[in-house]
Each structure stands twice: as structure tokens, then as C-alpha cells.
Short mmCIF file of C-alpha atoms and ligand atoms in Angstrom, two decimals:
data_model
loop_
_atom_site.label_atom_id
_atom_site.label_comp_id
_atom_site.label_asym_id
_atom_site.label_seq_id
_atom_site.Cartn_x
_atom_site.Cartn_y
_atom_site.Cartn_z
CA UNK A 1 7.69 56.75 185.55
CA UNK A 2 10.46 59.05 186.90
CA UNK A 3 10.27 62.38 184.80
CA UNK A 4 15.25 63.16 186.07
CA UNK A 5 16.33 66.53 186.01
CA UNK A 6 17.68 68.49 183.97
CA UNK A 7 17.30 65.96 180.69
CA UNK A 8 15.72 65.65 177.32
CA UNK A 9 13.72 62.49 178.38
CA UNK A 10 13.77 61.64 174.95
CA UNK A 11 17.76 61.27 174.28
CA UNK A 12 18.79 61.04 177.49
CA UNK A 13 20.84 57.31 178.51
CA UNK A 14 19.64 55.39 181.48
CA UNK A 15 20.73 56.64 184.59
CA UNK A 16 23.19 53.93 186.72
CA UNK A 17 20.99 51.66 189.11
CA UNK A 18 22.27 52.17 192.41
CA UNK A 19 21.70 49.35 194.42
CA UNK A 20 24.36 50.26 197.67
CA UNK A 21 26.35 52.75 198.66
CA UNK A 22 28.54 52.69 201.14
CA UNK A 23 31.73 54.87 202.07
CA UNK A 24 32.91 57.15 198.89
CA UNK A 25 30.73 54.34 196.53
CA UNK A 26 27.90 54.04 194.62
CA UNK A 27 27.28 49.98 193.49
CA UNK A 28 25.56 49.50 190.51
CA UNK A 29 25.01 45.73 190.10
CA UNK A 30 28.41 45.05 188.67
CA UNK A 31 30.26 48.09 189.53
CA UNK A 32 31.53 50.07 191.96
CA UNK A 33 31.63 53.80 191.36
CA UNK A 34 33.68 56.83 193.51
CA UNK A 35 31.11 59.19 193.68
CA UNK A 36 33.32 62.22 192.56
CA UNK A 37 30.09 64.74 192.83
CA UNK A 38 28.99 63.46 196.35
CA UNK A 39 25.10 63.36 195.15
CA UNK A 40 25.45 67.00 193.91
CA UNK A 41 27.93 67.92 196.70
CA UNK A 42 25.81 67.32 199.69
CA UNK A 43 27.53 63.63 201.14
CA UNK A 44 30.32 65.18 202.58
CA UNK A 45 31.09 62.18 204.83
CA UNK A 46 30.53 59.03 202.70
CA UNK A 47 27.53 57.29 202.17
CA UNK A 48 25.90 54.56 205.05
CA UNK A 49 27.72 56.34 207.87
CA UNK A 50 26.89 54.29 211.19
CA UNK A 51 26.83 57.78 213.21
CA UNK A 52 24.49 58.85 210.67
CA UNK A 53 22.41 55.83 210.48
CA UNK A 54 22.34 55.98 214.18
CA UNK A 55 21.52 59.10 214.52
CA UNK A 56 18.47 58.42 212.31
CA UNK A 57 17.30 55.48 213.46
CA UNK A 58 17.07 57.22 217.11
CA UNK A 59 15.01 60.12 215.93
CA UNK A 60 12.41 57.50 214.04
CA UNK A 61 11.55 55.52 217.29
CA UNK A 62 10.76 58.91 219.07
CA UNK A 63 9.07 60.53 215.77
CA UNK A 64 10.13 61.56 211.59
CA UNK A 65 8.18 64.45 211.88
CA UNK A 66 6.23 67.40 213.64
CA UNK A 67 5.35 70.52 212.41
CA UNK A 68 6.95 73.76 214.04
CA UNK A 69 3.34 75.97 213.65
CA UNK A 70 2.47 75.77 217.40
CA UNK A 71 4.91 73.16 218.54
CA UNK A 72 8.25 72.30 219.47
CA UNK A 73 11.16 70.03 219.50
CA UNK A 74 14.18 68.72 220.62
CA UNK A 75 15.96 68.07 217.27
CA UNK A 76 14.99 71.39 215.91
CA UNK A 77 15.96 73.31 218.88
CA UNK A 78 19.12 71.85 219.71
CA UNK A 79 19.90 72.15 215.70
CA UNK A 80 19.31 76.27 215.96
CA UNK A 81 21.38 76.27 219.38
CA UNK A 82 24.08 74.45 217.79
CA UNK A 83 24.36 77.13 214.78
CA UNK A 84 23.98 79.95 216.94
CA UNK A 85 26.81 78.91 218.83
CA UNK A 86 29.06 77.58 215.91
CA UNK A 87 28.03 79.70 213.08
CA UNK A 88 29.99 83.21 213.30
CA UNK A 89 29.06 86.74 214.29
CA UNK A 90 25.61 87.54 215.44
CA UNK A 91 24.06 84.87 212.49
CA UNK A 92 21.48 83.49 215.45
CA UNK A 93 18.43 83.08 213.85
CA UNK A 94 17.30 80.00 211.72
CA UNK A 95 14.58 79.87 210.39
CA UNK A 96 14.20 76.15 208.46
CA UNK A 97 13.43 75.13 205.37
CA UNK A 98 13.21 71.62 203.19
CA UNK A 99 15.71 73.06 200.22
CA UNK A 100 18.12 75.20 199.11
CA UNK A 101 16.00 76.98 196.85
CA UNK A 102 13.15 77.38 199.04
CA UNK A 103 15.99 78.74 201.87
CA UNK A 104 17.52 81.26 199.42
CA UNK A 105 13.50 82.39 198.65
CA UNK A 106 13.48 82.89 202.26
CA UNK A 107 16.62 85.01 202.39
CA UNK A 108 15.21 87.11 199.45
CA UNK A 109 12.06 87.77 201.07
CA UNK A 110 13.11 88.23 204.68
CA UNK A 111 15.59 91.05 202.73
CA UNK A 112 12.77 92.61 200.83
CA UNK A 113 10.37 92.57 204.01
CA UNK A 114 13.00 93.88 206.19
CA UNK A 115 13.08 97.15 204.48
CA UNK A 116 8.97 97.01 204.04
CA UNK A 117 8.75 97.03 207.71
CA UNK A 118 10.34 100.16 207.64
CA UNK A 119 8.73 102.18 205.20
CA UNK A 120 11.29 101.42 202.62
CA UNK A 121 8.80 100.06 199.87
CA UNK A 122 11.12 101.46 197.10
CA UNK A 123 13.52 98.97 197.93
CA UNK A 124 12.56 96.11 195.60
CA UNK A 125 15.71 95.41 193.63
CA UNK A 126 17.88 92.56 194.16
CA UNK A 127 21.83 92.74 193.07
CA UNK A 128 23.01 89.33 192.10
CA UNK A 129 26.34 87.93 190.35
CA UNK A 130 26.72 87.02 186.73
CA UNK A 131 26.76 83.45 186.19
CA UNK A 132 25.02 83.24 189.24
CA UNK A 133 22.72 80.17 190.49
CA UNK A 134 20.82 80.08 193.83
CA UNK A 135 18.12 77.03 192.67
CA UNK A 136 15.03 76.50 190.44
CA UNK A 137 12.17 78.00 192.03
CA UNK A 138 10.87 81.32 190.49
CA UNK A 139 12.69 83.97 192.21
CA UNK A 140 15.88 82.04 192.62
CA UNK A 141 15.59 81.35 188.56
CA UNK A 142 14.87 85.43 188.15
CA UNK A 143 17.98 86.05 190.37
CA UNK A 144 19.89 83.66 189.09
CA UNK A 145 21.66 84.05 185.93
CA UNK A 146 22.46 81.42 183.68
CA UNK A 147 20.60 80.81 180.74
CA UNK A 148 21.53 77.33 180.19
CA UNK A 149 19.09 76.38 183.26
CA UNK A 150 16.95 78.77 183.76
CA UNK A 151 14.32 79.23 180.48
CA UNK A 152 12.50 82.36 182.51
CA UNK A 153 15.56 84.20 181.66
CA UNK A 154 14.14 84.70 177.88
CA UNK A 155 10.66 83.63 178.12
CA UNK A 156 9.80 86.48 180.60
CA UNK A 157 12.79 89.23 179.08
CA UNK A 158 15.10 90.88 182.23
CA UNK A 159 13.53 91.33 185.31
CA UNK A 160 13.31 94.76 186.29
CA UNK A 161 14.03 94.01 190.10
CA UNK A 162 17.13 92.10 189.46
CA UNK A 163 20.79 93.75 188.24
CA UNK A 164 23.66 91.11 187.79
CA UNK A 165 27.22 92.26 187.94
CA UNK A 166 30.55 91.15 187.10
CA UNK A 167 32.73 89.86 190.08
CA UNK A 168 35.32 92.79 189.47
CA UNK A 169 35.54 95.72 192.13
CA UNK A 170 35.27 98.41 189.83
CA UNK A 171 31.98 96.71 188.48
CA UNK A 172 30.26 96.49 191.37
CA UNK A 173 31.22 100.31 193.13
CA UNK A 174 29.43 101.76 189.52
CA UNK A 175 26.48 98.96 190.20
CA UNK A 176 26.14 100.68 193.87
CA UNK A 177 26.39 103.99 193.21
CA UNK A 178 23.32 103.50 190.42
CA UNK A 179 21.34 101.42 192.43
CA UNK A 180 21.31 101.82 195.59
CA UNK A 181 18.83 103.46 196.47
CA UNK A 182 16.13 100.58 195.29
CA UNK A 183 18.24 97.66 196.35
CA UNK A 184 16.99 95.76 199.29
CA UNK A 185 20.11 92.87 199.21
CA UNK A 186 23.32 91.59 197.00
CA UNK A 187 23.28 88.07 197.15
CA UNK A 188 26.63 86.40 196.09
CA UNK A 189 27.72 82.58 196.66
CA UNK A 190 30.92 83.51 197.99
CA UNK A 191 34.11 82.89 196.39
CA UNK A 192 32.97 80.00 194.23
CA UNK A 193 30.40 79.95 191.91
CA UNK A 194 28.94 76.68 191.23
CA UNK A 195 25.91 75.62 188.62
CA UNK A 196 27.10 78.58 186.92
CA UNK A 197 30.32 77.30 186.07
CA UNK A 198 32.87 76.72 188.85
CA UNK A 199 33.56 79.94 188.79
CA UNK A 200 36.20 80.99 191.64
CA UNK A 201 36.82 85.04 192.54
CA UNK A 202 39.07 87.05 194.85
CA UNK A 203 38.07 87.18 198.71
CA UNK A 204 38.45 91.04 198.15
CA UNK A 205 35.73 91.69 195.88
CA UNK A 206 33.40 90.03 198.72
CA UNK A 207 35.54 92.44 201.29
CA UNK A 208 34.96 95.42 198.97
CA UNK A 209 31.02 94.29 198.74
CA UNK A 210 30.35 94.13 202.56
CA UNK A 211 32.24 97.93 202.90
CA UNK A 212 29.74 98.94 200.21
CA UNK A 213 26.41 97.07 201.40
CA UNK A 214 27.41 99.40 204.87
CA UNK A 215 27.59 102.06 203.41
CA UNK A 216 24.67 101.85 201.55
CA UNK A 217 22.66 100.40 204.09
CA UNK A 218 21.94 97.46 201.66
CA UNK A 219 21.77 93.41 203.08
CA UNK A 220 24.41 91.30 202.43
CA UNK A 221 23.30 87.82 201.31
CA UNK A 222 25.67 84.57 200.88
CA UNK A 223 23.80 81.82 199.55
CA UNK A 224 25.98 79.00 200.84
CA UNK A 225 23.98 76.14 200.02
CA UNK A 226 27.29 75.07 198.07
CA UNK A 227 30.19 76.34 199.57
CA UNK A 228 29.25 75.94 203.44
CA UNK A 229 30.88 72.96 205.27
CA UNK A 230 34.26 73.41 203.82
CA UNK A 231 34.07 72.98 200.24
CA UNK A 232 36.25 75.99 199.68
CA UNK A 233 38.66 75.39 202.24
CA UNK A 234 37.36 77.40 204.65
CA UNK A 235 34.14 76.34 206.99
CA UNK A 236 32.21 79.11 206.15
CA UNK A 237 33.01 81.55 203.87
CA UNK A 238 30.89 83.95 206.54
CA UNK A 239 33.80 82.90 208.87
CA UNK A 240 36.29 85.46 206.82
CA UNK A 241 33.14 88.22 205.58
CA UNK A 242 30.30 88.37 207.80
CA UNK A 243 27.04 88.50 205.43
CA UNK A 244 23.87 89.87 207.41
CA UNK A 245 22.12 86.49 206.31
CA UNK A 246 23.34 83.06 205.26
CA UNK A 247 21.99 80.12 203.40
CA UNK A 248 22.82 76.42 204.40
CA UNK A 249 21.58 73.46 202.74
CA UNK A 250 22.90 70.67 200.88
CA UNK A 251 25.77 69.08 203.37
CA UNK A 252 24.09 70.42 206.23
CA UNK A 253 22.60 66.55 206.56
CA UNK A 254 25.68 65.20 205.61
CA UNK A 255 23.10 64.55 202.40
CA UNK A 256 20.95 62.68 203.94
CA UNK A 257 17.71 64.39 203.45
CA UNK A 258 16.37 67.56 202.02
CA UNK A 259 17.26 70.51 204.95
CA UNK A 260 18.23 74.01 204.58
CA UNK A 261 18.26 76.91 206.76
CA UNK A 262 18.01 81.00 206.51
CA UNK A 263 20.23 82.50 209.14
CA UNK A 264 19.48 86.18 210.00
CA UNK A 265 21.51 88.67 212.47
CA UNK A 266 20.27 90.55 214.92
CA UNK A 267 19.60 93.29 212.67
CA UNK A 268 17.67 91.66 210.61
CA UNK A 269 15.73 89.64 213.33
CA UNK A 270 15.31 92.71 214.75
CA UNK A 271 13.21 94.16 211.81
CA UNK A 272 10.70 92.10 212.11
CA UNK A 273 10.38 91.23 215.82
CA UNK A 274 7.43 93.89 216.39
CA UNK A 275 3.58 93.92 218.30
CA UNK A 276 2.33 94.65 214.63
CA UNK A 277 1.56 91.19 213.17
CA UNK A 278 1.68 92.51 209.55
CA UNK A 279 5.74 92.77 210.10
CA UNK A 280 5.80 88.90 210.50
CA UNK A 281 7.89 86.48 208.36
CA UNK A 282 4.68 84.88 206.55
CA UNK A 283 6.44 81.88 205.43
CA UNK A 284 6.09 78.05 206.78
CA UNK A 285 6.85 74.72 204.85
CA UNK A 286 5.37 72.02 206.12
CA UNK A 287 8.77 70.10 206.67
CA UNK A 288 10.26 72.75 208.20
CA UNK A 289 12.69 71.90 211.15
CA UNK A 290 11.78 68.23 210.37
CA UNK A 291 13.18 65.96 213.03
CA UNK A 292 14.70 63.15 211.22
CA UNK A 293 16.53 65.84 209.22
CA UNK A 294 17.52 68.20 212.27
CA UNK A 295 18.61 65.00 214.36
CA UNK A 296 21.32 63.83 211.14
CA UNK A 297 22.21 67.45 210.81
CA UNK A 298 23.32 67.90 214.13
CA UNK A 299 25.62 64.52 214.22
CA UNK A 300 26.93 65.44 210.90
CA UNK A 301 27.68 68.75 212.48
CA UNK A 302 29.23 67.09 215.31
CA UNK A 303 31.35 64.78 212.91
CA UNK A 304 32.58 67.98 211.35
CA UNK A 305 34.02 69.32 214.55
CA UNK A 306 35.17 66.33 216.16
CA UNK A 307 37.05 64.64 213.04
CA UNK A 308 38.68 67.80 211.66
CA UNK A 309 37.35 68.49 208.39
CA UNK A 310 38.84 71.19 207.74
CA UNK A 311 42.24 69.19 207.45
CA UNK A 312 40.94 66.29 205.16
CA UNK A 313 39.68 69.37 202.95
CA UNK A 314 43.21 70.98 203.24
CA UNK A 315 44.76 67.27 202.35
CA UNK A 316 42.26 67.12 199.60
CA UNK A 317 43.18 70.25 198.01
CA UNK A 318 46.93 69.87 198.55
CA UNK A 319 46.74 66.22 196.67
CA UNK A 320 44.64 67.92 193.62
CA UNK A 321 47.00 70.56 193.08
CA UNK A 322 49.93 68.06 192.87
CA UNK A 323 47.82 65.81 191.09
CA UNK A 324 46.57 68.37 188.62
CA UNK A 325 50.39 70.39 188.54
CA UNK A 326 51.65 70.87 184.63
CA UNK A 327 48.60 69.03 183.22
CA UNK A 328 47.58 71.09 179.97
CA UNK A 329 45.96 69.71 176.81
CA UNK A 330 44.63 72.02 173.67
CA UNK A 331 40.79 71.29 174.40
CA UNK A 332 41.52 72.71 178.04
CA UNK A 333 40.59 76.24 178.89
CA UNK A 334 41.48 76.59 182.38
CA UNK A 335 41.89 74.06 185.43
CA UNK A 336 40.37 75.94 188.96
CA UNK A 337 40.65 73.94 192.17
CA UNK A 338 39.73 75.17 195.23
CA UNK A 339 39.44 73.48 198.35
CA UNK A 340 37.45 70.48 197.73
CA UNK A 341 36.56 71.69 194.17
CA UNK A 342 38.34 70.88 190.92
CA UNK A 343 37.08 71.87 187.58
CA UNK A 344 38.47 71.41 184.27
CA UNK A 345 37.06 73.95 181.82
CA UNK A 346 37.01 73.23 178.48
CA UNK A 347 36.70 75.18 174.91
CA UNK A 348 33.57 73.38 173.65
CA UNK A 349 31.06 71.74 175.91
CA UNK A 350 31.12 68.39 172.83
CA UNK A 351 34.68 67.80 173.98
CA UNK A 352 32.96 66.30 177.12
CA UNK A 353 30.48 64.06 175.37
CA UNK A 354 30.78 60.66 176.19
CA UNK A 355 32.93 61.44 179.58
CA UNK A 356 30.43 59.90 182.23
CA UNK A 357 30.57 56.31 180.44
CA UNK A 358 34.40 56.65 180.11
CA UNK A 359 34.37 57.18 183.85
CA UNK A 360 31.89 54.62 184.63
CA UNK A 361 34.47 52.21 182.61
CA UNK A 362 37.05 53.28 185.39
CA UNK A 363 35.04 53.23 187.99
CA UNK A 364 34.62 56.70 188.48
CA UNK A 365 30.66 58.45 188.81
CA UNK A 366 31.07 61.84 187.30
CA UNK A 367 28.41 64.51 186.01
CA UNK A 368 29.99 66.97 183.74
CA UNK A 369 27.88 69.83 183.02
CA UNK A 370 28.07 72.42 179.61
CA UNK A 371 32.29 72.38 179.29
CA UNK A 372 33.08 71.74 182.89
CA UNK A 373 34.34 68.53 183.99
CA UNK A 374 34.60 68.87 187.57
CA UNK A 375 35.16 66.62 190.74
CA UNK A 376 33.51 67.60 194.52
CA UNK A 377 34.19 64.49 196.44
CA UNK A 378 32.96 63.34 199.78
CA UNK A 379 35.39 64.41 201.87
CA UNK A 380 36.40 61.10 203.48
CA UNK A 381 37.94 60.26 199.84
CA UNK A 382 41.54 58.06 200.46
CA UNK A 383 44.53 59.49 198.99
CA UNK A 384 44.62 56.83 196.34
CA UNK A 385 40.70 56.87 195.95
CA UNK A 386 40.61 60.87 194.81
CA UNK A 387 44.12 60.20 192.85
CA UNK A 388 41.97 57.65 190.76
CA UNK A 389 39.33 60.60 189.95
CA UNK A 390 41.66 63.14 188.83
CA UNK A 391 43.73 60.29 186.91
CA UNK A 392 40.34 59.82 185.47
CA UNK A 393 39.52 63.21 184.41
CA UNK A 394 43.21 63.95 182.83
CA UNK A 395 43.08 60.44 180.87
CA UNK A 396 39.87 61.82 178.90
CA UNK A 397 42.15 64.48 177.12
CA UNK A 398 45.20 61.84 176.68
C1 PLP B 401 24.39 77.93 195.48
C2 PLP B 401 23.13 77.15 195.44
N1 PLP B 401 22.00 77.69 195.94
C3 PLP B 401 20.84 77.01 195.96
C4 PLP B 401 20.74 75.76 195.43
C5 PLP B 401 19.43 75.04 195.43
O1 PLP B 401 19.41 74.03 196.36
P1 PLP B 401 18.31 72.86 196.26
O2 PLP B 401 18.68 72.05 195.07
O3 PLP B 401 18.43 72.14 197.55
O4 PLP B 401 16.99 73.54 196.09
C6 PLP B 401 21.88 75.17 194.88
C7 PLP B 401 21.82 73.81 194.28
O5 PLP B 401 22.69 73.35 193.62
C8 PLP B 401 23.10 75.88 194.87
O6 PLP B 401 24.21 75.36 194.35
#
């Protein structure tokens, strides 16, 4: 039997059957579904895309999969080419992984050894954000900081190599000044905060952390597993502050199978790139750089660039603002879009109980979490197609 995620296996209903998928749908067996959470934001261009399928189906007559310890290939090298090219600044080196979480353990590490190499063996603390998520793997739970996922947070007390701050300037200047001189890295998903709530903050306080991370000399980390590809309007949020490493996962397959990857700068690169083996990156999953994954990456990539994203995601945004304009209800705390996020906070996460079904009844897939009810739709979504979600989500409160 399937053990899902995140669920009391006990109480929890049957998950939808999905039997298709095609486009911006899911099809159960009498129903078809807008995905409005794009399989937890990763299918950023529809399900069954032919270039994607193509792309695919090429890779599997040549080979799925070869490892990169001793070898080489195409797929992977043409994938680390194409972000050193595309990605911005002097983020050239990608070193794969097969998840998010396993990426942003990467990031951590590679920002922890970085300062090892040099000596720097005090510098084992990690800043992180309130509310913050980077995935469910040890370190990312013990940086992360939401107690609603993450049980480490009380079973093992406050890690001592971890300090969280608020995203407010002021905040984070007296969180430098204190702790400086242990930390190795901030790590921030920039300007939008997902798992741990939607959460959207000011471009300046990730302006105001990059002066400070100078200054100090500490690495600047954005986990972008969530908000890369456009999701917040912009391509990357490293396109408007450059971080010193970056995190990609999620949509960089267009969602269609487990990829991530740890971009370092030169400087970074540089500290471990040495004749003394003991300052290597000791890290290797096995389906790292796999081929089938690197070959759909780099056509979703291409479909990015060649079909103008970044508009639909303007056009997506635009519509959910005028959509969303003067809608207010007295179980609503706050409605946040931005880019191709909307989220609709509410006062008690019970007001949301029984949403998904209500959905499903209007042919709508949604996965409201705690008290957000929030939409991240593949970004191929027809006018009339995302004007049905957000009709959805405001008829809940009516
Ligand atoms: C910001 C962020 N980092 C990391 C992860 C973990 O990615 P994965 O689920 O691929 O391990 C997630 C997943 O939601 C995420 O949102």
C-alpha cells in the first residue's frame, strides 16, 4: 500500500484517481480537474506536452540513465552549459541532484565546507527566515522553520547552528551584527515564502541582506526550488539580487521527473577547486545529472525562452488581481498574489475544511494547506480556465 504525504493515514479521504492528464487537467474517471497547484508547482507548462514527451522519448532510445562518477554525457552537459549561459552573474557551476531537498542539503554543505577549506571551522551557523521551508530531509527540517511540518523542531529543542529571523531590515542588521562571526550562509527563498505560508516580503530586505552577507563575508543562499521559472513574476529572483549559490528544482523538468540543481559562483567553486583532495565536495546521488531528466529539462528550458513565459506569468497575475479586486469576506485575513501565486489567508485553518471536495464539485483540484487557500497554476492556464479557479476559491466564502 501507498503510505501519501503529509496525512493521518487513518482519517485521511481517498486521494482522486488520476487516470489522464493532459493540458492544465487532471481526469479522474468522471471528472475533469484544473490542476490549480500544478503537482506542487512544478508543471509549469501543462501536463502531456508533445515537446516534452518528445524530448523524453529521444533520450530513452539512446539511454534513462548513467551515472556522472567517472562518466559523461550529453544531456547533462548541455543542461550545465545551458544554465551557465542563461542563469545570471557568475552562477556557473551545477552540481545535480534528484530533489529539492537533497539540492538545498547540497547548498548548505558546499556553504559550510567552503569556509572549512579555509580554516574557518568556527563557521557552523546557518541564518535562515522565519516561516521558512527548504524540504524534509534533516538539515533542511533543522533550517527550516515551521512547526506544522517539521516534528524535529520540538522533538530535538532549537538547534544551536541555526538562527531564524524576521523578514524586517532592522531584524536582520541586529541578527548580523550578533552572529556573524559563526555564520557560514543566510539562506532565504526570495521574496515568497511558500510551505511556510505564502508569505510575500519586500525586494529590499533581500537588497539589504546581500550588502550585509558582503560585508560580513557570509554566503548568500536562495533556495529557489519554488520561486525559479517565473512564479514570482520575475525568472529568477537571482536575476534582480545575485545570491553566491542558487537552488533549482521543481519546474526545472517542467515536472516531469525528480531534478534539482546547486549552482555555485566562482567564488565558491573556487574554494574548493584545490590539489588537496580533502577540500572536495564529497557528495554524489546516484541519479545525479540523470539523462531522461536533464534531456526534459533542457526542452522545458527551451520552451521557457522561446514561448515567452514571462508574459503568460505577467497575464496571469494581471487577470488575478482583477479577478481577486474588492473581494473581502469576515473569515479572510489577507489575499497575497504575486506573479503566478495567489493565496487567500484565512483566520482559522477549519474555515477551509471541506474546500478540496467543493472544488472537485467545480471542477477545480486544489490543496489548501493550515489557513491558506492558494492557487499556483501551470502557466499555460486560458483566461477563462484560471477565472474558473479564482471564481472557485471566492465562492467558498459566499
Ligand atoms: C522552497 C523549497 N525548497 C525545497 C523544497 C523541497 O523540494 P523537494 O520536495 O523536491 O525535495 C521545496 C518543496 O516544496 C520548497 O518549496
Amino acid at each position: 500500500m501507498i503510505w501519501y504525504p503529509y496525512q493521518q493515514m487513518k482519517t485521511m479521504p481517498p486521494p482522486y484517481s488520476i487516470v489522464d492528464a493532459e493540458g492544465v487537467y487532471l481526469y479522474t474517471r468522471d471528472r475533469a480537474l484544473i490542476d490549480s497547484v500544478s503537482s506542487w508547482w512544478s508543471v509549469i507548462h501543462g501536463y502531456k506536452h508533445p515537446r516534452l514527451n518528445a524530448a523524453i522519448h529521444r533520450q530513452t532510445d539512446q539511454f534513462a540513465h548513467v551515472m556522472l562518477g567517472g562518466l559523461t554525457h550529453a544531456p547533462a552537459q548541455q543542461l550545465a552549459a545551458t544554465l551557465e549561459e542563461w542563469l545570471p552573474g557568475d552562477l556557473d557551476h551545477c552540481f545535480f541532484s534528484d530533489s529539492g531537498s537533497v539540492a538545498v542539503e547540497v547548498a548548505l554543505k558546499m556553504a559550510l565546507q567552503y569556509y572549512g577549506n579555509q580554516g574557518e571551522t568556527q563557521r557552523t551557523m546557518v541564518m535562515a527566515l522565519q516561516h521558512a521551508y527548504h524540504g524534509d530531509t534533516f538539515k533542511t527540517m533543522e533550517v527550516g522553520n515551521d512547526e506544522d511540518y517539521h516534528f524535529i523542531l520540538t522533538a530535538y529543542g532549537k538547534s544551536p547552528h541555526v538562527v531564524h529571523v524576521p523578514t524586517t531590515i532592522p531584524a536582520l542588521e541586529e541578527a548580523f551584527a550578533k552572529y556573524h562571526r559563526q555564520l557560514n550562509c543566510l539562506i532565504v527563498e526570495p521574496l515568497l515564502q511558500g510551505a511556510g505560508g505564502m508569505r510575500m516580503y519586500d525586494l529590499s530586505f533581500l537588497k539589504r541582506a546581500r550588502e550585509l552577507c558582503d560585508h560580513y563575508g557570509v554566503l548568500l543562499i536562495f533556495d529557489e526550488v519554488a520561486t525559479g521559472f517565473g512564479r514570482t513574476g520575475h525568472r529568477f529572483v537571482a536575476d534582480l539580487v545575485l545570491p553566491d549559490i542558487l537552488v533549482l528544482g521543481k519546474a526545472l523538468t517542467g515536472g516531469y521527473l525528480g531534478h534539482a540543481v546547486t549552482v555555485a559562483n566562482h567564488k565558491v567553486y573556487q574554494g574548493f577547486y584545490d590539489d588537496d583532495p580533502s577540500h572536495a565536495l564529497m557528495h554524489g546521488p546516484t541519479f545525479m545529472g540523470n539523462a531522461l531528466a536533464c534531456s526534459v529539462a533542457l526542452e522545458s528550458i527551451a520552451l521557457f525562452r522561446e514561448e515567452d513565459y514571462l508574459s503568460k506569468i505577467q497575464r496571469i497575475e494581471a487577470i488575478t488581481r482583477r479577478e481577486m479586486a474588492g473581494f473581502s469576506h469576515p473569515s479572510v485575513k489577507e489575499v497575497r498574489i504575486l506573479g503566478g501565486c495567489v493565496c487567500i489567508e484565512v483566520h482559522d485553518p477549519a474555515l477551509l475544511q471541506g474546500y478540496q471536495q467543493f472544488a472537485y464539485q467545480r471542477g477545480v483540484f486544489s490543496r489548501p494547506f493550515l489557513q491558506y487557500l492558494y492557487a499556483m497554476v501551470p502557466y499555460v492556464i486560458q483566461e477563462d480556465q484560471l477565472v474558473q479557479v479564482l471564481d472557485t476559491m471566492k465562492a467558498w466564502f459566499r
